[in-house]
mmCIF file of C-alpha atoms and ligand atoms in Angstrom:
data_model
loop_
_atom_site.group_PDB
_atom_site.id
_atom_site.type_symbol
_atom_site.label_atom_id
_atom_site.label_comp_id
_atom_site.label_asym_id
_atom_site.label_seq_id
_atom_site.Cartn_x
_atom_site.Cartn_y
_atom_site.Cartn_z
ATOM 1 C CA UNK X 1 102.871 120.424 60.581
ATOM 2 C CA UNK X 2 99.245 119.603 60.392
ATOM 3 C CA UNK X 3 97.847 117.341 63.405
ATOM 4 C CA UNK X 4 94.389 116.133 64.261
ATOM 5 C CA UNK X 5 92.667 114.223 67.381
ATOM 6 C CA UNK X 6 90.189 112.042 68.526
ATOM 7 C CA UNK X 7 89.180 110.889 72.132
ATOM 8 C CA UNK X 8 88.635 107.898 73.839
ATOM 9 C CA UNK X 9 84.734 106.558 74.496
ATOM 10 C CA UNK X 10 83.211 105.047 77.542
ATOM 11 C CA UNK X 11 80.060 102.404 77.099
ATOM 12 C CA UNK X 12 77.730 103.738 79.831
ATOM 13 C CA UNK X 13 74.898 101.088 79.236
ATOM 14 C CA UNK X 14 74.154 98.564 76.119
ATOM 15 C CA UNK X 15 76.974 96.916 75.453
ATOM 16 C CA UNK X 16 76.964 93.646 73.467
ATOM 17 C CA UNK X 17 73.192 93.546 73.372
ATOM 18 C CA UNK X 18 73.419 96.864 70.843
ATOM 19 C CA UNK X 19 74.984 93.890 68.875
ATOM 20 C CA UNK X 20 71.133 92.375 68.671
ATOM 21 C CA UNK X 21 69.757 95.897 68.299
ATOM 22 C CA UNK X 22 69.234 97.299 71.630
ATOM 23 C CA UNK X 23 70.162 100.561 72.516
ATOM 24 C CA UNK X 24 73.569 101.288 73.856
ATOM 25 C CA UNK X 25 74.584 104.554 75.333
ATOM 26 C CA UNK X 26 78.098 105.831 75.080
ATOM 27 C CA UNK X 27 79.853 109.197 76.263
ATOM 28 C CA UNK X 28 83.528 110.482 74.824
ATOM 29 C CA UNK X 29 86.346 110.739 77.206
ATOM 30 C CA UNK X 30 87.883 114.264 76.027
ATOM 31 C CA UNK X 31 91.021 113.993 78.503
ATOM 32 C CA UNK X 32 92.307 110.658 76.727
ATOM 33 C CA UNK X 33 92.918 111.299 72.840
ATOM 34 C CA UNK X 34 94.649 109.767 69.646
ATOM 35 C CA UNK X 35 96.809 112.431 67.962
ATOM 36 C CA UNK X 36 98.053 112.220 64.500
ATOM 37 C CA UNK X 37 100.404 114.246 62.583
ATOM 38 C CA UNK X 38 101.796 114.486 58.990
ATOM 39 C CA UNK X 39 104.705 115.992 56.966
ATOM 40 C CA UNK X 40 105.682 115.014 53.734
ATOM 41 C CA UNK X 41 107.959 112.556 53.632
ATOM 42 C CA UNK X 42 111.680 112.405 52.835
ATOM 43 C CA UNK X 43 111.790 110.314 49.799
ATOM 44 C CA UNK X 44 109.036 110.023 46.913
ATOM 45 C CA UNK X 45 106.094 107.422 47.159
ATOM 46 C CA UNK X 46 107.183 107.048 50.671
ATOM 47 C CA UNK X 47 104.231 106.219 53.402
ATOM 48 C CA UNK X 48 105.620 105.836 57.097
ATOM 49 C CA UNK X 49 103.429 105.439 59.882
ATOM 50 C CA UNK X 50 105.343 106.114 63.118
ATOM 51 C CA UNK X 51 103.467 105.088 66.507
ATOM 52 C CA UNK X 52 105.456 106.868 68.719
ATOM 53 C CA UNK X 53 104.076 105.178 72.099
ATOM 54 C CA UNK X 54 105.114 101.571 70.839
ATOM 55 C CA UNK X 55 108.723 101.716 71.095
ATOM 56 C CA UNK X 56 108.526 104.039 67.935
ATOM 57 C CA UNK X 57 107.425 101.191 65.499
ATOM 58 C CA UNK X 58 107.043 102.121 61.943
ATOM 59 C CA UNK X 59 104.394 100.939 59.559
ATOM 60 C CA UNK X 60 104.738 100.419 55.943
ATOM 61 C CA UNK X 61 102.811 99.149 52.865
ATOM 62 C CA UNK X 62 105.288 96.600 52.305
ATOM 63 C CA UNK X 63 106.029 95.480 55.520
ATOM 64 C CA UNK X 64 102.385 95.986 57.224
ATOM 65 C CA UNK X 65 100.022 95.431 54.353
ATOM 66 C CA UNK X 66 97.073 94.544 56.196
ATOM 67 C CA UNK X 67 97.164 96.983 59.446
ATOM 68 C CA UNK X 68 94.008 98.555 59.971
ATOM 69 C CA UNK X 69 95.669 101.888 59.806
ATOM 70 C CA UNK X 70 97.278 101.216 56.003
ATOM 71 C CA UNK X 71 93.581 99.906 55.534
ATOM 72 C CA UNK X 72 92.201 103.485 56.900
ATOM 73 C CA UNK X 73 94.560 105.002 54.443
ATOM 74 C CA UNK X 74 93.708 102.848 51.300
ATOM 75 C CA UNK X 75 90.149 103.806 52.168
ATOM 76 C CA UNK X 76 90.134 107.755 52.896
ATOM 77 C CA UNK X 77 92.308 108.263 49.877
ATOM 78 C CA UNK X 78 89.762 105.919 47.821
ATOM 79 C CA UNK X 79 86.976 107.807 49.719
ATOM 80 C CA UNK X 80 88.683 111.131 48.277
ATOM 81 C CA UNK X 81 90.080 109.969 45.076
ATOM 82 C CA UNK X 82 93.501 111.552 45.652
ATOM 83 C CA UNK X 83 97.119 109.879 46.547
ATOM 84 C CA UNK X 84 98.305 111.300 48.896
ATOM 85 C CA UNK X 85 101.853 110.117 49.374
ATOM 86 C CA UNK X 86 104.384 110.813 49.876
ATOM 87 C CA UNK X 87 103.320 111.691 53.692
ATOM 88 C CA UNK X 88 104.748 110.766 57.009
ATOM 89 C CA UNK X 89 102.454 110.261 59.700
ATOM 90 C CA UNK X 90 103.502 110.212 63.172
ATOM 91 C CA UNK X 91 100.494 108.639 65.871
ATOM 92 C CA UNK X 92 100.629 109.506 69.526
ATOM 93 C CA UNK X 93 98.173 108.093 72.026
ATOM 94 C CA UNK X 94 97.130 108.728 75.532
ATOM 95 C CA UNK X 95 94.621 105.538 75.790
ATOM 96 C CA UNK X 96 95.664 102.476 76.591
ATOM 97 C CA UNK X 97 94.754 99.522 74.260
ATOM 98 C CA UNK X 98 93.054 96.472 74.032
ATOM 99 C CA UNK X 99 90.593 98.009 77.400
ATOM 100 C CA UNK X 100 87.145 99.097 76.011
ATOM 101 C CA UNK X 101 87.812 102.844 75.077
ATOM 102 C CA UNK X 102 88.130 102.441 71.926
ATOM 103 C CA UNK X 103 91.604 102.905 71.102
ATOM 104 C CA UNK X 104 91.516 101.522 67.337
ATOM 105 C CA UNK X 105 88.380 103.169 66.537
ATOM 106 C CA UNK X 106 90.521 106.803 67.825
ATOM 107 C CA UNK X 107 93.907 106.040 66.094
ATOM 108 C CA UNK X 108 91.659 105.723 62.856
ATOM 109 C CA UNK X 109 89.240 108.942 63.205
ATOM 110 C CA UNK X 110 92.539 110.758 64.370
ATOM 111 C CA UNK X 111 94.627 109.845 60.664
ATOM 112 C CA UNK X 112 91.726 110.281 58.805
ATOM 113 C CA UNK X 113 91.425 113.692 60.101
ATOM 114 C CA UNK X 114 94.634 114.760 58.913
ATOM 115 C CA UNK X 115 94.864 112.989 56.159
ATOM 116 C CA UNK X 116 92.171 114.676 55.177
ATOM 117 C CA UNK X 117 93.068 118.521 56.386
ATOM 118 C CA UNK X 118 96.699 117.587 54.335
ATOM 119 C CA UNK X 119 94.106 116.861 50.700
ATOM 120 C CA UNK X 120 92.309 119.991 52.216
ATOM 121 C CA UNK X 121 88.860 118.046 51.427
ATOM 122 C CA UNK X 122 85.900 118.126 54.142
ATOM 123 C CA UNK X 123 84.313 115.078 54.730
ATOM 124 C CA UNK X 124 80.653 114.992 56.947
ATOM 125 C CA UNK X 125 80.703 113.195 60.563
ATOM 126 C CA UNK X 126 78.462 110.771 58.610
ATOM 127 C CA UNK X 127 80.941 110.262 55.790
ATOM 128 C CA UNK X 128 83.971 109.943 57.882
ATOM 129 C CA UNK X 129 81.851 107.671 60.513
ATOM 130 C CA UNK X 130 81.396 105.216 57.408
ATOM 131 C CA UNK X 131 85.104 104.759 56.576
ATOM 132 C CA UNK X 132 86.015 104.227 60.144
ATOM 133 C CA UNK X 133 83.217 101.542 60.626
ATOM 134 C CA UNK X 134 84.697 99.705 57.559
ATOM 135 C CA UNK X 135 88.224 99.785 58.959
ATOM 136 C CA UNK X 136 86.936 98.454 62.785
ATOM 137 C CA UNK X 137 85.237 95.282 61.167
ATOM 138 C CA UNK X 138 88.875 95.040 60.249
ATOM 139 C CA UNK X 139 89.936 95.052 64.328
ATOM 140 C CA UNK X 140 86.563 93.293 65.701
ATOM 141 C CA UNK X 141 84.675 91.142 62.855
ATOM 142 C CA UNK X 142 81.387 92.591 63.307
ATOM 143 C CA UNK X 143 80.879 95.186 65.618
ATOM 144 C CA UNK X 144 77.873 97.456 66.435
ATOM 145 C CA UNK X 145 79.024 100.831 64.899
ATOM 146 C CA UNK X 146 78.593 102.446 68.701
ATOM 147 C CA UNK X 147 82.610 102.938 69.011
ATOM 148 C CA UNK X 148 83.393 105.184 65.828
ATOM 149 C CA UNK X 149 80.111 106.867 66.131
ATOM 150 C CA UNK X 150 80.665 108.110 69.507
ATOM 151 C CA UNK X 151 84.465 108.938 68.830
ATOM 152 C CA UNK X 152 84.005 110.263 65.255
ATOM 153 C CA UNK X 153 80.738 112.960 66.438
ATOM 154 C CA UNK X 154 82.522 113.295 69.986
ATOM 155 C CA UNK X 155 78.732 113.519 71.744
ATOM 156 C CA UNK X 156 77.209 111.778 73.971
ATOM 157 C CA UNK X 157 75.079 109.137 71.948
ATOM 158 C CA UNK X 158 71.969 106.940 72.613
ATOM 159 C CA UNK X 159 73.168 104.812 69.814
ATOM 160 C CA UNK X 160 71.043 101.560 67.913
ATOM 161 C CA UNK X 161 72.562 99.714 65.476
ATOM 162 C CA UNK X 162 71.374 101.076 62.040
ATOM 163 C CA UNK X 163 69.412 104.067 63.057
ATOM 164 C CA UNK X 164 70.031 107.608 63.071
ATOM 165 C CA UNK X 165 72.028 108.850 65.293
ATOM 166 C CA UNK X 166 70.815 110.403 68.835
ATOM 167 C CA UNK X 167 72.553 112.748 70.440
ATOM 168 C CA UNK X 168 71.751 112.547 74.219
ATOM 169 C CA UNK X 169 71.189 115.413 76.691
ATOM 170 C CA UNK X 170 72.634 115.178 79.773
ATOM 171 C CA UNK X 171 70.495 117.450 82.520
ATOM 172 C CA UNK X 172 72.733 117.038 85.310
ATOM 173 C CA UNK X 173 76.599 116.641 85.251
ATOM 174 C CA UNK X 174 77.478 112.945 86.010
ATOM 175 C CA UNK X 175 80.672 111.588 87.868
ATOM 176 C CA UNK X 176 82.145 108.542 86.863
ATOM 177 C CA UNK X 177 85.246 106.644 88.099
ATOM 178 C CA UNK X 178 86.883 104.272 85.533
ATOM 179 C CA UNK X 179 89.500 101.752 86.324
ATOM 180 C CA UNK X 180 91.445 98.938 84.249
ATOM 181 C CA UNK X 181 91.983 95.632 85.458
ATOM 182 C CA UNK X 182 95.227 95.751 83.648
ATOM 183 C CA UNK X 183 93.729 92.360 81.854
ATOM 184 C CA UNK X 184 93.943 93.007 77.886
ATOM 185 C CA UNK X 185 91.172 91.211 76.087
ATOM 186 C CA UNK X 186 89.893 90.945 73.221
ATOM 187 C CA UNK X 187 85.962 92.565 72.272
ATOM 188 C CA UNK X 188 85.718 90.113 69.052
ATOM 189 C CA UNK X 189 86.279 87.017 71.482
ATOM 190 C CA UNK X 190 83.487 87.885 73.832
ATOM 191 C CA UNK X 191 81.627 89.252 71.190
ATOM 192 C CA UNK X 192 81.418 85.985 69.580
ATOM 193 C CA UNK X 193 80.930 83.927 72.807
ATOM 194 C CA UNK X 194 78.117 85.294 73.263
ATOM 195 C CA UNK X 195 77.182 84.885 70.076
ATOM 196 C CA UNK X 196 77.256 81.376 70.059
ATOM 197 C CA UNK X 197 75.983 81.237 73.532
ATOM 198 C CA UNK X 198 72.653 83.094 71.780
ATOM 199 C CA UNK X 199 72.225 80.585 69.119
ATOM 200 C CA UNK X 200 72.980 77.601 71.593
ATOM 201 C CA UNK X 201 69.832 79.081 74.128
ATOM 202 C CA UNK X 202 68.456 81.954 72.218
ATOM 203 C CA UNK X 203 64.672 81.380 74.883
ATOM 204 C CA UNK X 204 67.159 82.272 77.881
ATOM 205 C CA UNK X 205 69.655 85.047 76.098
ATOM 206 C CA UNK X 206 66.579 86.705 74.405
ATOM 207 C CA UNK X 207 65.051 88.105 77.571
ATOM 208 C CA UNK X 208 68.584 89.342 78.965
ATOM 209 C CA UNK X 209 69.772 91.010 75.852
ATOM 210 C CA UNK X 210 66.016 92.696 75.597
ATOM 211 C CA UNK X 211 66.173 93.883 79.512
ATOM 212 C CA UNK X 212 69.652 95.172 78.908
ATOM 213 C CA UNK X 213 67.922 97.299 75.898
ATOM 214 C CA UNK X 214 65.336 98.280 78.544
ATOM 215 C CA UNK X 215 67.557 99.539 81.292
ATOM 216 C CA UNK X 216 69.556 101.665 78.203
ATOM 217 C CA UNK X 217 65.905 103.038 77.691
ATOM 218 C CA UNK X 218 65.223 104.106 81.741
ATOM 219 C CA UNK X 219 69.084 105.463 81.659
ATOM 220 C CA UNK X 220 68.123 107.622 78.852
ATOM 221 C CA UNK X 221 65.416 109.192 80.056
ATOM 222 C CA UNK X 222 67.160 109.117 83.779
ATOM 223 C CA UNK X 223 70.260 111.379 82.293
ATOM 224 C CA UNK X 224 67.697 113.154 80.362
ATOM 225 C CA UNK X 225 65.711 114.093 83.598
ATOM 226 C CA UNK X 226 69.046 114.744 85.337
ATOM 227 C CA UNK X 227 68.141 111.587 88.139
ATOM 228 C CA UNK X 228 71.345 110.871 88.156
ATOM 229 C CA UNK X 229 71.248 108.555 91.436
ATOM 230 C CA UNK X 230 68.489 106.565 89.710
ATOM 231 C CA UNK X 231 71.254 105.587 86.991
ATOM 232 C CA UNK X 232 73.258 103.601 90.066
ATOM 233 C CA UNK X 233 70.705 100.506 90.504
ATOM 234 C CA UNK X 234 70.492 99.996 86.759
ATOM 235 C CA UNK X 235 74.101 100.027 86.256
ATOM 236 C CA UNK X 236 74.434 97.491 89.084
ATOM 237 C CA UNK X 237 71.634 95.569 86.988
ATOM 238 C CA UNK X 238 73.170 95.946 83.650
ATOM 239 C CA UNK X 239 76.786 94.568 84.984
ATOM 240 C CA UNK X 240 74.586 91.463 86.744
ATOM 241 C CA UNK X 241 73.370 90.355 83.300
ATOM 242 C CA UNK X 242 76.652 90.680 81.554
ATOM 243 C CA UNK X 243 77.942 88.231 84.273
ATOM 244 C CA UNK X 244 75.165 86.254 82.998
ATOM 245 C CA UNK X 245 76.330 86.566 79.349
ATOM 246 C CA UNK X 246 80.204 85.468 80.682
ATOM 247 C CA UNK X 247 81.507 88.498 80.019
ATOM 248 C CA UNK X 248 82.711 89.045 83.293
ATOM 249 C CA UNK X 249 86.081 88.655 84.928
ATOM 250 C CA UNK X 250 87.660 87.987 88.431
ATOM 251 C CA UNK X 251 89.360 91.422 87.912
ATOM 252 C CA UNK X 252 86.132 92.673 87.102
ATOM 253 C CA UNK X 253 83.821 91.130 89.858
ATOM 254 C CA UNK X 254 86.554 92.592 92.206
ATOM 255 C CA UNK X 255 86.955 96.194 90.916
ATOM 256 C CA UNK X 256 83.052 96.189 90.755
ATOM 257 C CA UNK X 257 82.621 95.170 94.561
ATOM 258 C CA UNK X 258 85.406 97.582 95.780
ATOM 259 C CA UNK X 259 84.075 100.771 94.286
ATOM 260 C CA UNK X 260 80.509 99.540 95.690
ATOM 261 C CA UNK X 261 81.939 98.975 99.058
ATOM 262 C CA UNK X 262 83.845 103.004 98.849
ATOM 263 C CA UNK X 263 80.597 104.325 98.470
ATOM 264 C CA UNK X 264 79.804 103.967 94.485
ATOM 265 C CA UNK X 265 76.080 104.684 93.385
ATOM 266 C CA UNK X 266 76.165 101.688 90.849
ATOM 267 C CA UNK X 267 78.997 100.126 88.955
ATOM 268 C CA UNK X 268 79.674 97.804 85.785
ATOM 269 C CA UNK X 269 82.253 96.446 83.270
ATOM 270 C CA UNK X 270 81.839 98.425 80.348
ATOM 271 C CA UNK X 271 82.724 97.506 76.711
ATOM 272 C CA UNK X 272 83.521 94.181 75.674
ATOM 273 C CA UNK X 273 84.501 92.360 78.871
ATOM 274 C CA UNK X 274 86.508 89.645 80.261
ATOM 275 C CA UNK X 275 89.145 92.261 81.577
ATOM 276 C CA UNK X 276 89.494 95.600 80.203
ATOM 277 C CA UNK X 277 87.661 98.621 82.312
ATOM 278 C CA UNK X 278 85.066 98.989 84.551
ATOM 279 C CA UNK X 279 83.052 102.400 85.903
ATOM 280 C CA UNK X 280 81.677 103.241 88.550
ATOM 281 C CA UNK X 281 78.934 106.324 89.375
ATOM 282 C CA UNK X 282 80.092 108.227 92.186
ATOM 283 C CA UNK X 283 78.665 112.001 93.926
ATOM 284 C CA UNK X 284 80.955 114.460 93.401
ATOM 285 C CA UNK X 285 82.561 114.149 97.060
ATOM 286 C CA UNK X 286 82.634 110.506 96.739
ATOM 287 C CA UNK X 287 85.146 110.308 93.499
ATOM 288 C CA UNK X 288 88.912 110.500 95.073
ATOM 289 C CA UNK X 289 87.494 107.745 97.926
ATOM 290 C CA UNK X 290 86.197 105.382 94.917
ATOM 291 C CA UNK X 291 89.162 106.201 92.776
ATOM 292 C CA UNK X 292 91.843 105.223 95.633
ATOM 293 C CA UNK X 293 90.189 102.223 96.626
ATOM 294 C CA UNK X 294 90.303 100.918 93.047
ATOM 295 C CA UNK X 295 94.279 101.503 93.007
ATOM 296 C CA UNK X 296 94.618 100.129 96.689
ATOM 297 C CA UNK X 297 92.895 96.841 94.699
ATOM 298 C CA UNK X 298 94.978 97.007 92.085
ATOM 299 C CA UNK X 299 93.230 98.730 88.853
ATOM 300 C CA UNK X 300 95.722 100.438 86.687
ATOM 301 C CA UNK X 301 94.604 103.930 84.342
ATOM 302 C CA UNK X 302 92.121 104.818 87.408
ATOM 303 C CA UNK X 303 90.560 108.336 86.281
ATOM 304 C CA UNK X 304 87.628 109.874 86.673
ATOM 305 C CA UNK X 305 85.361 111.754 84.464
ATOM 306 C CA UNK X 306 82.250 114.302 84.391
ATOM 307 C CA UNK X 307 79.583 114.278 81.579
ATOM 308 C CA UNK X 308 78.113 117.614 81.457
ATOM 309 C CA UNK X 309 75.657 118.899 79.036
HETATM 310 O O1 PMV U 1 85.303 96.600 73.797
HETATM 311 P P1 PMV U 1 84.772 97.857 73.199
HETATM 312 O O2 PMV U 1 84.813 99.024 74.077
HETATM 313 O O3 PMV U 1 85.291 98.109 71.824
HETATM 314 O O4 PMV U 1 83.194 97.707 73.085
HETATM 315 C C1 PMV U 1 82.565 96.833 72.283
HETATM 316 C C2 PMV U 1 81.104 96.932 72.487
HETATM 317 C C3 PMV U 1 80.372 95.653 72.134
HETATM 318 O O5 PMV U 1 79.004 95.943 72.280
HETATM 319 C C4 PMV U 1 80.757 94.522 73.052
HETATM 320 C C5 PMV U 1 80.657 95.240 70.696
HETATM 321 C C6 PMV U 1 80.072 96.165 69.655
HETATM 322 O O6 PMV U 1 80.485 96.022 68.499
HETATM 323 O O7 PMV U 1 79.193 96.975 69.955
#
């Protein structure tokens, strides 16, 4: 049995203005990961796509035609020029959906992976990046690129739309607490709210998206200097003018003040908003106090996490 993985990603700083080009910086979350295994199936020409943490549901061509994940297929056999059924793939995952870590965008990277160690082909990161960005315009309409890139390399990234990719060093290990607000929502909704709030006042949204790119730029060089306290205010900034974009939540505004008031450095929503997770930057002795107080207000998935170099 051949199996393959592929972790969850956190959106540190950037998000939604990386849409408009700014930079966005993103980190992987090792702990939380996709898995994917294959076998050849029982019966000739058979593809079955098992996802064993929803109630076992099974995936086929003819009865899911258009599911990203028969789309990833279509394309990494294309990519390869090789059929590769009959195959049975069965998908396990340890991140919850539909929350800003990039669930899809892992479930993809993960069956690619073994899809390709079953043809026995190698495939670059860049390669493999490029089929899994085709597939998530599938999930999200148009999105930056900054989810598979960070999943599919498994780096930290300093990531703008279009550009080669930057790896980013991390000086001093950072401590992050990240909580759900158990409120599912979807990134191509916001993204395209603020889209449309952009074109309806792009003299006000211009400035924001720009400062947002700015603040990714200081955060950089912050993590890069290992000033990791200095990353606290400009998280707390960042969040303040994606409540000005509306991509805010009650659940959010609430998760956001609690970790502040349990001793948080900075905190922030992080991906696309309107529910899904926040994160908070904690010292190392403050982590279990944040972390609690989230789940005393209610945040479901609370874990925390370390970037290290
Ligand atoms: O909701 P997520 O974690 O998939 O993040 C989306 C990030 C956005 O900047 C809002 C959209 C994008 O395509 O970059």
């Amino acid at each position: 049995m051949l199996s393959a993985s592929a972790p969850a990603k956190i959106i540190l700083f950037g998000e939604h203005a990386v849409v408009y080009g700014q930079p966005a910086l993103a980190v992987p979350v090792a702990s939380l990961r996709a898995t994917a295994q294959i076998d050849p199936a029982a019966q000739p020409e058979m593809l079955e796509v098992v996802l064993q943490d929803m109630q076992g549901e099974v995936l086929r061509p003819d009865t899911h035609p258009d599911h990203p994940i028969m789309t990833l297929i279509e394309r990494t056999q294309e990519r390869i020029g090789q059929v590769l059924t009959p195959v049975r793939i069965v998908l396990s995952s340890s991140i919850p959906i539909a929350s800003g870590l990039g669930s899809g965008a892992a479930v993809s990277t993960a069956v690619a992976r073994v899809l390709l160690q079953y043809a026995n082909v190698q495939l670059s990161n860049a390669d493999l990046n490029q089929i899994i960005y085709e597939v998530e315009k599938t999930y999200h309409g148009t999105p930056s690129g900054i989810d598979n890139t960070v999943i599919v390399y498994e780096q930290p990234v300093f990531f703008v739309r279009g550009a080669p990719l930057v790896v980013l060093r991390v000086a001093q290990p950072v401590h992050l607490v990240v909580a759900d607000t158990g409120e599912a929502a979807l990134t191509r909704v916001s993204v395209g709210d603020v889209r449309q709030l952009y074109e309806a006042e792009p003299e006000r949204i211009t400035p924001m998206l720009e400062r947002i790119g700015q603040i990714g730029r200081a955060a950089r060089e912050q993590l890069e200097q290992g000033r990791v306290a200095e990353l606290g205010p400009l998280m707390d900034e960042n969040h303040a003018l994606l409540r000005e974009l509306t991509v805010s939540s009650t659940a959010l505004e609430r998760l956001v003040a609690v970790a502040k008031g349990a001793g948080a450095l900075g905190a922030k929503l992080s991906g696309g908003g309107r529910g899904g997770n926040m994160l908070a930057l904690v010292t190392p002795d403050k982590g279990s106090v944040v972390a609690q107080a989230l789940q005393n207000a209610g945040a479901k998935h609370v874990f925390q996490t370390t970037l290290t170099t």
